[in-house]
């Protein structure tokens, strides 16, 4: 008793873990190394802060001239159109793709082909896809729509396939046992189980397309991004600020709307 | 239901109430109107469409074979991109932690501060990484510093939101035990919350790093350093054989990071 008690009271409640400490040290060393590779120095940062002050000074107040407001409205409406169309067509194409990619409904050769296609669609950033489409179909909103259709197909297709793989097969088997064909099995056995989640995916993708549609314009894909990039290159930083505020406001508004829509479908 | 059967009254059962159905129809109608409106008003130049197949064929024909003399530029850009993504993610983790603490309602018991934190998080996510990069290039000049900051600021929203949710889900038991023992606030954070949040913290970090590798590959298009600069140079000069090499490199790296992150995830988490 007297021998065990002291060792108990002396035991540290939180002993030092040297492996974890070494890992943290390694992280710090990496940060220093990476910063030196990227030529990130304190002096540059300080100069930048000075520049940043001037930059913010030129941004404020936001430019609300009637002519600029009209330009921004046109650009923003085009961005909305790009987002809506890209979501509509992307989701429409993602439906069959996700269905084929679900491993519990289709033979392996079909599902693996669809999975490879989904992975390919997801690899490239929408902006890179937009560059290729600008070359293929020329400058303008169509290139932006096509780029975001590719992104939507990849993302929704992947989520849709995962949702279908998680369904209960009991209902599918019950429908099959009645002698129903493949299409009836889909409509009566599979869709009711995934519909609610699918609505969620569509809303999420519309949200993501709305964000990305503000960016494809930088490489010639139409929308507010083009307006923003032009204003930036002309050093009209006050217009840039107006556009940024409009983008943030619209995306926040859409977040409110999307929670409402989600509630309706629950 | 048994009473309905016994009295012989037939009732039509419906899955949803009238309000629910009306809400759904409203969403359908609005979506249909939005799609039709977009289709009718979007500006498409038909002349450009006629030669799209020829242009696409021309694009791939010009890309092959790759111009390997461009490889040193691509490689140095690639290294810069990977460092930008990693450093940006680390910076985002550091910057997002306090915002996440402010956003977590069980730690900050002030609705005004929660709302402020949420505003920061939403703003960070609303502004695209390329647009963040534009702003930082204007401030710090072209280069990887602007790219790193763009990645960091864009990731704050994502990391902060998920981290805040993880903190809110932490169990109260250990926290109450520490409070009862008289532990100072910092000790409660480090020994009460941190061990509970740590797994999701690293999982969020890994997930975001994977996204950031993709994102930092395009930052060079607006002058924020990395492999995107090589892509921009190649496409501006219409050297599609060089652009093809850059695209193939990005493709390989993205596939590799996806394999690496899924390996780490299945091992650690």
Coordinates of C-alpha atoms in Angstrom, one line a residue:
Chain A
X1 CA 0.0 0.0 0.0
X2 CA 2.6 2.5 1.0
X3 CA 4.8 1.6 -2.0
X4 CA 2.0 2.0 -4.6
X5 CA 0.5 5.2 -3.3
X6 CA 3.3 7.6 -4.0
X7 CA 3.8 6.4 -7.6
X8 CA 0.0 6.9 -8.1
X9 CA 0.0 10.5 -6.8
X10 CA 3.1 11.4 -8.8
X11 CA 1.7 10.1 -12.1
X12 CA 1.2 12.9 -14.6
X13 CA -2.4 13.0 -15.8
X14 CA -1.3 14.2 -19.2
X15 CA 2.1 12.7 -20.0
X16 CA 4.2 14.3 -22.8
X17 CA 3.9 12.4 -26.1
X18 CA 7.3 12.7 -27.8
X19 CA 6.1 11.2 -31.2
X20 CA 3.4 13.9 -31.4
X21 CA 5.9 16.6 -30.5
X22 CA 8.3 15.4 -33.2
X23 CA 5.5 15.5 -35.8
X24 CA 4.6 19.0 -34.8
X25 CA 8.3 20.0 -35.1
X26 CA 8.4 18.4 -38.5
X27 CA 5.4 20.4 -39.6
X28 CA 7.0 23.7 -38.4
X29 CA 10.2 22.8 -40.3
X30 CA 8.2 22.1 -43.4
X31 CA 6.4 25.4 -43.2
X32 CA 9.7 27.2 -43.1
X33 CA 11.1 25.2 -46.0
X34 CA 8.0 25.7 -48.1
X35 CA 7.9 29.4 -47.4
X36 CA 11.5 29.7 -48.5
X37 CA 10.7 27.8 -51.7
X38 CA 7.8 30.0 -52.5
X39 CA 9.9 33.1 -51.7
X40 CA 7.4 34.1 -49.0
X41 CA 9.3 36.5 -46.8
X42 CA 8.3 38.8 -44.0
X43 CA 9.5 41.9 -45.9
X44 CA 7.3 41.1 -48.8
X45 CA 4.4 40.6 -46.5
X46 CA 4.9 44.0 -44.9
X47 CA 5.2 45.7 -48.3
X48 CA 2.0 43.9 -49.2
X49 CA 0.1 45.1 -46.2
X50 CA 1.0 48.7 -47.2
X51 CA -0.2 47.9 -50.7
X52 CA -3.3 46.3 -49.3
X53 CA -4.2 49.5 -47.5
X54 CA -4.0 51.5 -50.8
X55 CA -5.9 48.8 -52.5
X56 CA -8.7 48.8 -50.0
X57 CA -8.7 52.7 -50.2
X58 CA -9.3 52.5 -54.0
X59 CA -12.0 49.9 -53.5
X60 CA -14.0 51.9 -51.2
X61 CA -16.7 53.2 -51.7
X62 CA -18.3 50.6 -54.1
X63 CA -19.1 52.0 -57.5
X64 CA -22.9 52.2 -58.0
X65 CA -23.1 54.3 -61.2
X66 CA -26.2 53.4 -63.2
X67 CA -24.1 52.3 -66.2
X68 CA -21.9 50.0 -64.0
X69 CA -25.0 48.6 -62.2
X70 CA -26.5 47.7 -65.5
X71 CA -23.3 45.9 -66.6
X72 CA -23.2 44.0 -63.3
X73 CA -26.9 43.1 -63.5
X74 CA -26.4 41.7 -67.0
X75 CA -23.4 39.7 -66.0
X76 CA -25.0 38.4 -62.8
X77 CA -28.1 37.3 -64.8
X78 CA -25.9 35.5 -67.3
X79 CA -24.2 33.7 -64.3
X80 CA -27.6 32.7 -63.0
X81 CA -28.5 31.3 -66.4
X82 CA -25.3 29.4 -66.7
X83 CA -25.8 27.9 -63.2
X84 CA -29.5 26.9 -63.9
X85 CA -28.8 25.4 -67.3
X86 CA -25.6 23.6 -66.1
X87 CA -27.5 22.1 -63.2
X88 CA -30.5 21.1 -65.2
X89 CA -28.5 19.3 -68.0
X90 CA -25.8 18.1 -65.6
X91 CA -28.3 16.4 -63.3
X92 CA -30.3 15.0 -66.3
X93 CA -27.1 13.4 -67.6
X94 CA -25.9 12.4 -64.1
X95 CA -29.1 10.3 -63.5
X96 CA -28.4 7.5 -65.9
X97 CA -24.7 7.8 -65.3
X98 CA -25.1 7.3 -61.5
X99 CA -27.6 4.5 -62.0
X100 CA -25.2 2.6 -64.2
X101 CA -22.3 3.3 -61.8
X102 CA -24.2 1.8 -58.8
X103 CA -22.6 -1.6 -58.3
X104 CA -25.7 -3.3 -56.8
X105 CA -27.9 -2.8 -59.9
X106 CA -25.7 -3.2 -62.9
X107 CA -23.2 -5.8 -64.0
X108 CA -19.5 -5.1 -63.1
X109 CA -18.3 -4.2 -66.6
X110 CA -21.0 -1.5 -66.9
X111 CA -20.6 0.0 -63.4
X112 CA -16.8 0.1 -63.7
X113 CA -17.0 1.9 -67.1
X114 CA -19.4 4.4 -65.6
X115 CA -17.2 4.8 -62.5
X116 CA -14.1 5.5 -64.7
X117 CA -16.1 8.1 -66.6
X118 CA -17.2 9.8 -63.4
X119 CA -13.6 9.9 -62.1
X120 CA -12.4 11.4 -65.4
X121 CA -15.1 14.1 -65.3
X122 CA -14.2 15.0 -61.7
X123 CA -10.4 15.2 -62.3
X124 CA -10.1 18.6 -63.9
X125 CA -11.0 21.9 -62.2
X126 CA -14.0 23.5 -64.0
X127 CA -11.8 26.4 -65.1
X128 CA -9.5 24.1 -67.0
X129 CA -12.6 22.4 -68.6
X130 CA -13.9 25.8 -69.5
X131 CA -10.6 26.7 -71.3
X132 CA -11.0 23.6 -73.4
X133 CA -14.7 24.4 -74.2
X134 CA -13.8 28.0 -75.0
X135 CA -11.5 26.6 -77.7
X136 CA -14.2 24.2 -78.9
X137 CA -17.3 26.3 -79.0
X138 CA -15.9 29.8 -78.7
X139 CA -16.1 32.6 -76.1
X140 CA -19.4 33.1 -74.3
X141 CA -21.9 31.6 -71.9
X142 CA -22.2 28.2 -73.8
X143 CA -18.6 27.3 -72.9
X144 CA -19.3 28.1 -69.2
X145 CA -22.5 26.0 -69.3
X146 CA -20.7 23.0 -70.8
X147 CA -17.8 23.2 -68.4
X148 CA -20.2 23.2 -65.4
X149 CA -22.3 20.5 -67.0
X150 CA -19.1 18.3 -66.9
X151 CA -18.5 19.2 -63.2
X152 CA -22.2 18.5 -62.3
X153 CA -22.2 15.2 -64.0
X154 CA -19.1 14.1 -62.2
X155 CA -20.2 15.2 -58.7
X156 CA -23.9 14.4 -58.8
X157 CA -23.2 11.1 -60.6
X158 CA -20.8 10.0 -57.9
X159 CA -23.2 11.0 -55.0
X160 CA -26.2 9.4 -56.8
X161 CA -24.3 6.1 -57.4
X162 CA -23.3 6.1 -53.7
X163 CA -26.9 6.8 -52.6
X164 CA -28.3 3.9 -54.8
X165 CA -25.7 1.6 -53.4
X166 CA -26.9 2.3 -49.9
X167 CA -30.6 1.4 -50.6
X168 CA -32.3 -1.5 -49.0
X169 CA -32.5 -4.4 -51.6
X170 CA -35.7 -5.8 -49.9
X171 CA -38.0 -3.4 -51.7
X172 CA -36.2 -4.0 -55.0
X173 CA -36.5 -7.8 -54.6
X174 CA -40.2 -7.4 -53.7
X175 CA -40.9 -5.4 -56.9
X176 CA -38.8 -7.9 -58.9
X177 CA -40.7 -10.8 -57.4
X178 CA -43.9 -9.5 -59.0
X179 CA -42.3 -9.9 -62.4
X180 CA -41.7 -6.2 -63.0
X181 CA -39.3 -5.2 -65.7
X182 CA -36.1 -3.2 -65.1
X183 CA -37.8 0.2 -65.6
X184 CA -40.6 -0.6 -63.1
X185 CA -38.1 -1.8 -60.6
X186 CA -36.3 1.5 -60.9
X187 CA -39.4 3.6 -60.6
X188 CA -41.1 1.6 -57.9
X189 CA -38.3 0.0 -56.0
X190 CA -35.2 2.4 -56.3
X191 CA -36.4 5.9 -56.9
X192 CA -38.7 6.3 -53.8
X193 CA -35.7 5.4 -51.6
X194 CA -33.3 7.9 -53.0
X195 CA -35.6 10.8 -54.1
X196 CA -35.2 12.9 -50.9
X197 CA -31.4 12.7 -51.0
X198 CA -31.4 13.3 -54.7
X199 CA -33.2 16.7 -54.2
X200 CA -30.5 17.5 -51.7
X201 CA -27.8 16.8 -54.2
X202 CA -29.5 19.0 -56.9
X203 CA -29.7 21.9 -54.5
X204 CA -26.1 21.5 -53.5
X205 CA -25.0 21.3 -57.1
X206 CA -27.0 24.4 -58.0
X207 CA -25.3 26.2 -55.1
X208 CA -21.9 25.0 -56.3
X209 CA -22.6 25.9 -59.9
X210 CA -23.7 29.4 -58.8
X211 CA -20.3 29.9 -57.1
X212 CA -18.4 28.5 -60.0
X213 CA -20.4 30.4 -62.6
X214 CA -18.8 33.6 -61.2
X215 CA -15.4 32.3 -62.1
X216 CA -15.6 30.7 -65.6
X217 CA -15.9 34.2 -67.1
X218 CA -12.2 34.8 -66.2
X219 CA -11.2 32.4 -69.0
X220 CA -13.9 33.5 -71.4
X221 CA -16.8 31.3 -70.3
X222 CA -19.3 34.2 -69.8
X223 CA -21.1 35.5 -66.8
X224 CA -20.2 38.0 -64.0
X225 CA -16.6 36.6 -64.0
X226 CA -16.0 38.3 -67.4
X227 CA -17.3 41.6 -66.0
X228 CA -15.2 41.2 -62.9
X229 CA -12.0 40.4 -64.8
X230 CA -12.5 43.4 -67.1
X231 CA -13.0 45.7 -64.2
X232 CA -9.9 44.3 -62.5
X233 CA -7.7 44.7 -65.5
X234 CA -8.9 48.3 -65.9
X235 CA -8.0 48.9 -62.3
X236 CA -11.7 49.8 -61.6
X237 CA -11.3 48.3 -58.1
X238 CA -14.5 50.1 -56.8
X239 CA -16.5 48.2 -59.4
X240 CA -14.7 45.0 -58.3
X241 CA -15.9 45.6 -54.8
X242 CA -19.5 46.1 -56.0
X243 CA -19.4 42.9 -57.9
X244 CA -17.9 41.0 -54.9
X245 CA -20.6 42.3 -52.6
X246 CA -23.3 41.3 -55.1
X247 CA -21.9 37.8 -55.4
X248 CA -21.7 37.3 -51.7
X249 CA -25.3 38.7 -51.2
X250 CA -26.7 36.4 -53.9
X251 CA -25.0 33.3 -52.5
X252 CA -26.1 34.1 -49.0
X253 CA -29.7 34.6 -50.3
X254 CA -29.5 31.3 -52.1
X255 CA -28.4 29.6 -48.9
X256 CA -31.6 30.8 -47.2
X257 CA -33.7 29.7 -50.1
X258 CA -32.0 26.3 -50.3
X259 CA -32.7 25.5 -46.6
X260 CA -36.4 26.4 -47.3
X261 CA -36.5 24.1 -50.3
X262 CA -34.9 21.3 -48.3
X263 CA -37.5 21.6 -45.6
X264 CA -40.3 21.3 -48.3
X265 CA -38.9 18.0 -49.5
X266 CA -38.2 16.4 -46.1
Chain B
X1 CA -58.0 3.2 -39.4
X2 CA -59.8 0.3 -37.8
X3 CA -62.8 2.6 -37.1
X4 CA -62.9 3.7 -40.7
X5 CA -63.0 0.1 -41.9
X6 CA -65.7 -0.9 -39.4
X7 CA -68.0 2.0 -40.2
X8 CA -67.5 1.4 -44.0
X9 CA -66.2 5.0 -44.7
X10 CA -63.6 5.0 -47.4
X11 CA -60.8 7.5 -47.0
X12 CA -58.3 8.3 -49.6
X13 CA -54.8 8.2 -48.0
X14 CA -52.2 10.6 -49.3
X15 CA -48.5 10.5 -48.5
X16 CA -48.2 14.3 -48.1
X17 CA -50.4 17.0 -46.7
X18 CA -51.9 19.7 -48.9
X19 CA -49.3 22.2 -47.7
X20 CA -46.4 19.9 -48.5
X21 CA -47.8 19.2 -52.0
X22 CA -48.3 22.9 -52.7
X23 CA -44.7 23.6 -51.6
X24 CA -43.4 20.9 -53.9
X25 CA -45.4 22.1 -56.8
X26 CA -44.2 25.7 -56.2
X27 CA -40.6 24.5 -56.4
X28 CA -41.3 22.5 -59.6
X29 CA -43.0 25.4 -61.2
X30 CA -40.3 27.9 -60.3
X31 CA -37.6 25.5 -61.5
X32 CA -39.4 25.0 -64.8
X33 CA -39.7 28.7 -65.3
X34 CA -36.0 29.3 -64.4
X35 CA -34.9 26.7 -66.9
X36 CA -37.2 28.0 -69.7
X37 CA -36.2 31.6 -69.0
X38 CA -32.5 30.6 -69.1
X39 CA -32.8 28.6 -72.3
X40 CA -34.6 31.5 -74.1
X41 CA -32.4 34.3 -73.0
X42 CA -28.9 32.9 -72.8
X43 CA -26.7 34.2 -75.5
X44 CA -25.3 31.5 -77.8
X45 CA -23.6 32.4 -81.0
X46 CA -24.7 29.7 -83.5
X47 CA -21.9 30.4 -85.9
X48 CA -19.4 29.2 -83.3
X49 CA -21.3 25.9 -82.9
X50 CA -21.1 24.8 -86.5
X51 CA -17.3 24.2 -86.4
X52 CA -17.2 22.9 -82.8
X53 CA -16.5 19.3 -83.7
X54 CA -13.8 20.4 -86.1
X55 CA -12.3 22.7 -83.4
X56 CA -12.3 19.9 -80.9
X57 CA -10.6 17.5 -83.3
X58 CA -8.1 20.3 -84.1
X59 CA -7.5 20.8 -80.3
X60 CA -6.6 17.2 -79.6
X61 CA -4.6 16.9 -82.8
X62 CA -2.5 19.9 -81.8
X63 CA -2.0 18.5 -78.3
X64 CA -0.3 15.3 -79.4
X65 CA 2.6 14.7 -79.3
X66 CA 3.5 16.6 -76.1
X67 CA 6.3 19.1 -76.2
X68 CA 8.7 17.7 -73.7
X69 CA 11.1 20.6 -73.9
X70 CA 8.5 22.4 -71.7
X71 CA 8.9 19.8 -69.0
X72 CA 11.3 21.8 -66.7
X73 CA 8.9 24.7 -66.5
X74 CA 6.0 22.3 -65.8
X75 CA 7.9 20.5 -63.1
X76 CA 8.9 23.7 -61.2
X77 CA 5.4 24.9 -61.5
X78 CA 4.1 21.6 -60.2
X79 CA 6.4 21.8 -57.1
X80 CA 5.2 25.3 -56.5
X81 CA 1.6 24.2 -56.8
X82 CA 2.0 21.4 -54.3
X83 CA 3.7 23.7 -51.7
X84 CA 1.0 26.3 -52.3
X85 CA -1.8 23.8 -51.6
X86 CA -0.1 22.4 -48.5
X87 CA 1.0 25.8 -47.0
X88 CA -2.4 27.3 -47.9
X89 CA -4.2 24.4 -46.1
X90 CA -2.1 24.8 -43.0
X91 CA -2.6 28.5 -42.9
X92 CA -6.4 28.0 -43.3
X93 CA -6.4 25.5 -40.4
X94 CA -4.6 28.1 -38.2
X95 CA -7.0 31.0 -39.3
X96 CA -10.1 28.9 -39.2
X97 CA -9.7 27.5 -35.7
X98 CA -10.6 30.8 -33.9
X99 CA -13.5 31.4 -36.2
X100 CA -14.8 27.9 -35.6
X101 CA -14.6 28.5 -31.9
X102 CA -16.6 31.7 -32.3
X103 CA -19.1 29.9 -34.5
X104 CA -19.6 27.0 -32.1
X105 CA -22.6 27.8 -30.0
X106 CA -21.5 25.6 -27.0
X107 CA -18.3 27.6 -26.6
X108 CA -19.3 31.1 -27.6
X109 CA -22.6 31.8 -25.9
X110 CA -23.4 35.0 -27.8
X111 CA -25.7 34.9 -30.8
X112 CA -24.2 38.1 -32.2
X113 CA -20.6 36.6 -32.2
X114 CA -22.0 33.3 -33.7
X115 CA -23.6 35.3 -36.5
X116 CA -20.4 37.3 -37.1
X117 CA -18.4 34.1 -37.3
X118 CA -20.9 32.7 -39.8
X119 CA -20.8 35.8 -41.9
X120 CA -17.0 35.4 -42.1
X121 CA -17.3 31.7 -43.0
X122 CA -20.0 32.4 -45.7
X123 CA -18.0 35.3 -47.2
X124 CA -14.9 33.1 -47.4
X125 CA -16.8 30.4 -49.2
X126 CA -18.8 32.6 -51.5
X127 CA -15.7 34.2 -53.1
X128 CA -14.1 31.8 -55.5
X129 CA -10.5 30.8 -55.1
X130 CA -9.6 32.5 -58.5
X131 CA -11.3 35.7 -57.3
X132 CA -9.5 35.6 -54.0
X133 CA -6.3 35.1 -56.0
X134 CA -7.1 38.2 -58.1
X135 CA -7.4 40.3 -55.0
X136 CA -4.2 39.0 -53.5
X137 CA -2.3 39.4 -56.7
X138 CA -3.3 43.1 -56.7
X139 CA -2.0 43.4 -53.1
X140 CA 1.1 41.3 -53.0
X141 CA 2.0 41.1 -56.7
X142 CA 2.1 38.0 -58.9
X143 CA 3.5 34.9 -57.3
X144 CA 3.0 32.0 -55.0
X145 CA 2.4 34.3 -51.9
X146 CA -0.8 35.5 -53.4
X147 CA -1.8 32.0 -54.4
X148 CA -1.1 30.6 -50.9
X149 CA -3.2 33.4 -49.3
X150 CA -6.0 32.8 -51.8
X151 CA -6.1 29.1 -51.0
X152 CA -6.0 29.9 -47.3
X153 CA -8.8 32.4 -47.4
X154 CA -11.0 30.3 -49.6
X155 CA -10.5 27.3 -47.3
X156 CA -11.4 29.2 -44.0
X157 CA -15.1 28.9 -44.7
X158 CA -15.0 25.2 -45.5
X159 CA -12.7 24.2 -42.6
X160 CA -14.3 26.6 -40.1
X161 CA -17.8 25.3 -40.9
X162 CA -16.9 21.7 -40.5
X163 CA -14.7 22.3 -37.5
X164 CA -17.4 24.4 -35.8
X165 CA -19.9 21.6 -36.3
X166 CA -17.4 19.0 -34.9
X167 CA -16.9 21.2 -31.8
X168 CA -20.7 21.5 -31.3
X169 CA -21.0 17.7 -31.4
X170 CA -18.3 17.2 -28.6
X171 CA -19.6 15.4 -25.6
X172 CA -20.2 17.3 -22.4
X173 CA -18.8 14.7 -20.0
X174 CA -15.1 15.4 -20.1
X175 CA -15.8 19.2 -20.3
X176 CA -17.8 19.1 -17.1
X177 CA -15.2 17.0 -15.4
X178 CA -12.5 19.5 -16.2
X179 CA -14.6 22.4 -15.2
X180 CA -15.4 20.7 -11.9
X181 CA -11.7 20.2 -11.3
X182 CA -11.2 23.9 -11.7
X183 CA -9.3 23.8 -15.0
X184 CA -8.7 27.2 -16.7
X185 CA -10.4 27.8 -20.1
X186 CA -7.3 27.1 -22.1
X187 CA -6.9 23.7 -20.4
X188 CA -10.5 22.9 -21.0
X189 CA -10.0 23.6 -24.8
X190 CA -6.8 21.6 -25.0
X191 CA -7.6 18.6 -22.8
X192 CA -11.4 18.6 -23.1
X193 CA -12.4 19.6 -26.6
X194 CA -9.2 19.0 -28.7
X195 CA -9.0 15.2 -28.1
X196 CA -12.6 14.9 -29.2
X197 CA -12.3 17.1 -32.2
X198 CA -8.8 16.0 -33.3
X199 CA -9.9 13.1 -35.6
X200 CA -12.4 15.2 -37.6
X201 CA -9.8 18.1 -37.6
X202 CA -7.3 16.0 -39.5
X203 CA -9.9 14.4 -41.7
X204 CA -11.2 17.9 -42.7
X205 CA -7.6 19.0 -43.3
X206 CA -6.9 16.0 -45.5
X207 CA -10.1 16.5 -47.5
X208 CA -9.4 20.2 -48.0
X209 CA -5.8 19.5 -49.0
X210 CA -7.1 17.2 -51.7
X211 CA -9.4 19.9 -53.0
X212 CA -6.7 22.6 -52.7
X213 CA -4.3 20.6 -54.9
X214 CA -6.9 20.9 -57.7
X215 CA -7.6 24.5 -57.0
X216 CA -4.1 25.7 -56.7
X217 CA -3.4 24.2 -60.1
X218 CA -5.5 26.9 -61.8
X219 CA -4.5 29.9 -59.7
X220 CA -1.6 30.6 -62.1
X221 CA -4.2 31.7 -64.7
X222 CA -4.5 35.0 -62.8
X223 CA -0.8 35.1 -62.0
X224 CA -0.8 33.6 -58.6
X225 CA 2.0 31.1 -59.2
X226 CA 2.1 27.3 -59.8
X227 CA 1.5 25.1 -62.7
X228 CA -1.3 27.3 -63.9
X229 CA 1.2 29.9 -65.0
X230 CA 2.7 27.2 -67.4
X231 CA -0.8 26.4 -68.6
X232 CA -1.6 30.1 -69.1
X233 CA 1.6 30.7 -71.1
X234 CA 1.0 27.7 -73.3
X235 CA -2.6 28.5 -74.1
X236 CA -1.9 32.2 -74.6
X237 CA 0.8 31.3 -77.1
X238 CA -1.6 28.7 -78.6
X239 CA 1.2 26.0 -78.0
X240 CA -1.4 23.3 -77.4
X241 CA 1.3 20.6 -77.4
X242 CA 2.7 22.3 -74.2
X243 CA -0.8 22.8 -72.8
X244 CA -1.4 19.0 -73.4
X245 CA 1.7 18.2 -71.3
X246 CA 0.5 20.5 -68.5
X247 CA -3.0 18.9 -68.5
X248 CA -1.5 15.4 -68.5
X249 CA 0.7 16.4 -65.5
X250 CA -2.3 17.9 -63.6
X251 CA -4.3 14.8 -64.3
X252 CA -1.6 12.5 -63.0
X253 CA -1.1 14.5 -59.8
X254 CA -4.8 14.8 -59.1
X255 CA -5.2 11.0 -59.4
X256 CA -2.2 10.4 -57.2
X257 CA -3.3 12.8 -54.5
X258 CA -6.7 11.1 -54.5
X259 CA -5.1 7.7 -54.0
X260 CA -2.8 9.1 -51.3
X261 CA -5.6 10.8 -49.3
X262 CA -7.9 7.8 -49.5
X263 CA -5.0 5.6 -48.3
X264 CA -4.2 7.9 -45.4
X265 CA -7.9 8.2 -44.5
X266 CA -8.5 4.5 -44.4
X267 CA -5.4 4.0 -42.3
X268 CA -5.7 6.8 -39.7
X269 CA -9.4 7.6 -39.5

